[in-house]
Amino acid sequence: MQSAARGKNTSLEVTNISRHGFWLLYEGNEFFVPFEKFPWFRDVELKKIFNVRLDSPGHFYWPDLDIDLSTKILRNPEKFQLVFGRKTIDACP
């Protein structure tokens, strides 16, 4: 009996952190998350930035920080209203 084909391997990883932001690698695409545009990450413990999970395809969640972002937001942050200090994002452009 032959096993069914496996699904697509989905990878998500924080690859580097600098004083300006961090890089998130997802399915072969690297996204830079600048602290200037996403200030909730600026002064947190590194382990909280590394603790990210994939909630659904292209949607990332940091449970320790209660922050969620998508590839859509990371590609075009200027199209989304960021509400600083409340850790919420208005997903409608």
PDB file of C-alpha atoms in Angstrom:
ATOM      1  CA  MET A   1       0.000   0.000   0.000  1.00  0.00           C
ATOM      2  CA  GLN A   2       1.365   3.417  -0.947  1.00  0.00           C
ATOM      3  CA  SER A   3       1.049   6.487   1.272  1.00  0.00           C
ATOM      4  CA  ALA A   4      -0.758   9.564   0.028  1.00  0.00           C
ATOM      5  CA  ALA A   5       1.360  12.500  -1.118  1.00  0.00           C
ATOM      6  CA  ARG A   6       2.243  14.913   1.622  1.00  0.00           C
ATOM      7  CA  GLY A   7       1.111  18.517   1.602  1.00  0.00           C
ATOM      8  CA  LYS A   8       3.306  21.492   0.876  1.00  0.00           C
ATOM      9  CA  ASN A   9       6.035  22.082   3.439  1.00  0.00           C
ATOM     10  CA  THR A  10       5.364  25.483   4.973  1.00  0.00           C
ATOM     11  CA  SER A  11       8.274  27.107   6.749  1.00  0.00           C
ATOM     12  CA  LEU A  12       8.288  30.196   8.945  1.00  0.00           C
ATOM     13  CA  GLU A  13      11.396  31.489  10.674  1.00  0.00           C
ATOM     14  CA  VAL A  14      12.863  34.676  12.104  1.00  0.00           C
ATOM     15  CA  THR A  15      16.282  34.674  10.457  1.00  0.00           C
ATOM     16  CA  ASN A  16      17.985  37.798  11.828  1.00  0.00           C
ATOM     17  CA  ILE A  17      17.386  40.708  14.191  1.00  0.00           C
ATOM     18  CA  SER A  18      19.145  44.071  14.052  1.00  0.00           C
ATOM     19  CA  ARG A  19      18.620  47.385  15.800  1.00  0.00           C
ATOM     20  CA  HIS A  20      16.439  48.431  12.842  1.00  0.00           C
ATOM     21  CA  GLY A  21      14.111  45.413  12.687  1.00  0.00           C
ATOM     22  CA  PHE A  22      14.049  41.728  11.900  1.00  0.00           C
ATOM     23  CA  TRP A  23      13.760  39.393   8.919  1.00  0.00           C
ATOM     24  CA  LEU A  24      10.996  36.850   8.624  1.00  0.00           C
ATOM     25  CA  LEU A  25      11.450  33.959   6.180  1.00  0.00           C
ATOM     26  CA  TYR A  26       8.237  32.399   4.908  1.00  0.00           C
ATOM     27  CA  GLU A  27       8.064  29.881   2.068  1.00  0.00           C
ATOM     28  CA  GLY A  28      11.286  31.134   0.481  1.00  0.00           C
ATOM     29  CA  ASN A  29      10.330  34.843   0.726  1.00  0.00           C
ATOM     30  CA  GLU A  30      12.107  37.100   3.185  1.00  0.00           C
ATOM     31  CA  PHE A  31      10.255  40.033   4.718  1.00  0.00           C
ATOM     32  CA  PHE A  32      11.952  42.838   6.635  1.00  0.00           C
ATOM     33  CA  VAL A  33       9.878  44.010   9.605  1.00  0.00           C
ATOM     34  CA  PRO A  34      11.234  47.475  10.495  1.00  0.00           C
ATOM     35  CA  PHE A  35      10.759  48.683  14.065  1.00  0.00           C
ATOM     36  CA  GLU A  36       9.976  52.123  12.645  1.00  0.00           C
ATOM     37  CA  LYS A  37       6.798  50.793  11.014  1.00  0.00           C
ATOM     38  CA  PHE A  38       6.048  48.049  13.551  1.00  0.00           C
ATOM     39  CA  PRO A  39       7.108  49.580  16.915  1.00  0.00           C
ATOM     40  CA  TRP A  40       5.452  46.895  19.054  1.00  0.00           C
ATOM     41  CA  PHE A  41       8.483  44.683  18.463  1.00  0.00           C
ATOM     42  CA  ARG A  42      11.125  47.306  19.306  1.00  0.00           C
ATOM     43  CA  ASP A  43      11.759  46.835  23.030  1.00  0.00           C
ATOM     44  CA  VAL A  44      10.672  43.255  23.644  1.00  0.00           C
ATOM     45  CA  GLU A  45      12.735  40.224  24.607  1.00  0.00           C
ATOM     46  CA  LEU A  46      14.219  38.463  21.595  1.00  0.00           C
ATOM     47  CA  LYS A  47      12.561  35.175  22.517  1.00  0.00           C
ATOM     48  CA  LYS A  48       9.168  36.860  22.073  1.00  0.00           C
ATOM     49  CA  ILE A  49      10.044  37.863  18.504  1.00  0.00           C
ATOM     50  CA  PHE A  50      11.272  34.349  17.734  1.00  0.00           C
ATOM     51  CA  ASN A  51       8.046  32.855  19.099  1.00  0.00           C
ATOM     52  CA  VAL A  52       5.954  33.255  15.936  1.00  0.00           C
ATOM     53  CA  ARG A  53       3.495  30.800  14.477  1.00  0.00           C
ATOM     54  CA  LEU A  54       1.614  30.446  11.246  1.00  0.00           C
ATOM     55  CA  ASP A  55      -2.112  30.819  11.982  1.00  0.00           C
ATOM     56  CA  SER A  56      -3.142  30.330   8.364  1.00  0.00           C
ATOM     57  CA  PRO A  57      -1.334  30.642   5.027  1.00  0.00           C
ATOM     58  CA  GLY A  58       0.360  34.049   4.960  1.00  0.00           C
ATOM     59  CA  HIS A  59      -0.881  35.020   8.427  1.00  0.00           C
ATOM     60  CA  PHE A  60       1.603  35.197  11.324  1.00  0.00           C
ATOM     61  CA  TYR A  61       0.895  35.419  15.053  1.00  0.00           C
ATOM     62  CA  TRP A  62       3.175  36.271  17.981  1.00  0.00           C
ATOM     63  CA  PRO A  63       1.281  34.849  20.991  1.00  0.00           C
ATOM     64  CA  ASP A  64       3.568  36.395  23.619  1.00  0.00           C
ATOM     65  CA  LEU A  65       2.872  39.850  22.165  1.00  0.00           C
ATOM     66  CA  ASP A  66      -0.687  39.323  20.874  1.00  0.00           C
ATOM     67  CA  ILE A  67       0.360  40.660  17.463  1.00  0.00           C
ATOM     68  CA  ASP A  68      -0.759  39.322  14.122  1.00  0.00           C
ATOM     69  CA  LEU A  69       0.466  40.342  10.681  1.00  0.00           C
ATOM     70  CA  SER A  70       0.018  39.042   7.169  1.00  0.00           C
ATOM     71  CA  THR A  71       2.183  38.952   4.069  1.00  0.00           C
ATOM     72  CA  LYS A  72      -0.192  41.546   2.598  1.00  0.00           C
ATOM     73  CA  ILE A  73       0.614  43.989   5.419  1.00  0.00           C
ATOM     74  CA  LEU A  74       4.354  43.270   5.309  1.00  0.00           C
ATOM     75  CA  ARG A  75       4.505  43.838   1.546  1.00  0.00           C
ATOM     76  CA  ASN A  76       2.532  47.121   1.655  1.00  0.00           C
ATOM     77  CA  PRO A  77       2.477  48.559   5.194  1.00  0.00           C
ATOM     78  CA  GLU A  78       1.582  52.019   3.861  1.00  0.00           C
ATOM     79  CA  LYS A  79      -1.824  50.693   2.764  1.00  0.00           C
ATOM     80  CA  PHE A  80      -2.801  49.730   6.300  1.00  0.00           C
ATOM     81  CA  GLN A  81      -3.560  51.974   9.218  1.00  0.00           C
ATOM     82  CA  LEU A  82      -1.378  50.940  12.139  1.00  0.00           C
ATOM     83  CA  VAL A  83      -2.726  51.797  15.563  1.00  0.00           C
ATOM     84  CA  PHE A  84       0.331  52.251  17.745  1.00  0.00           C
ATOM     85  CA  GLY A  85       0.213  51.457  21.424  1.00  0.00           C
ATOM     86  CA  ARG A  86      -2.848  49.191  21.117  1.00  0.00           C
ATOM     87  CA  LYS A  87      -1.256  46.428  19.018  1.00  0.00           C
ATOM     88  CA  THR A  88      -4.105  46.398  16.552  1.00  0.00           C
ATOM     89  CA  ILE A  89      -4.188  46.776  12.826  1.00  0.00           C
ATOM     90  CA  ASP A  90      -7.060  47.937  10.685  1.00  0.00           C
ATOM     91  CA  ALA A  91      -6.943  45.366   7.913  1.00  0.00           C
ATOM     92  CA  CYS A  92      -9.025  47.458   5.540  1.00  0.00           C
ATOM     93  CA  PRO A  93      -7.066  49.823   3.289  1.00  0.00           C
TER      94      PRO A  93
END
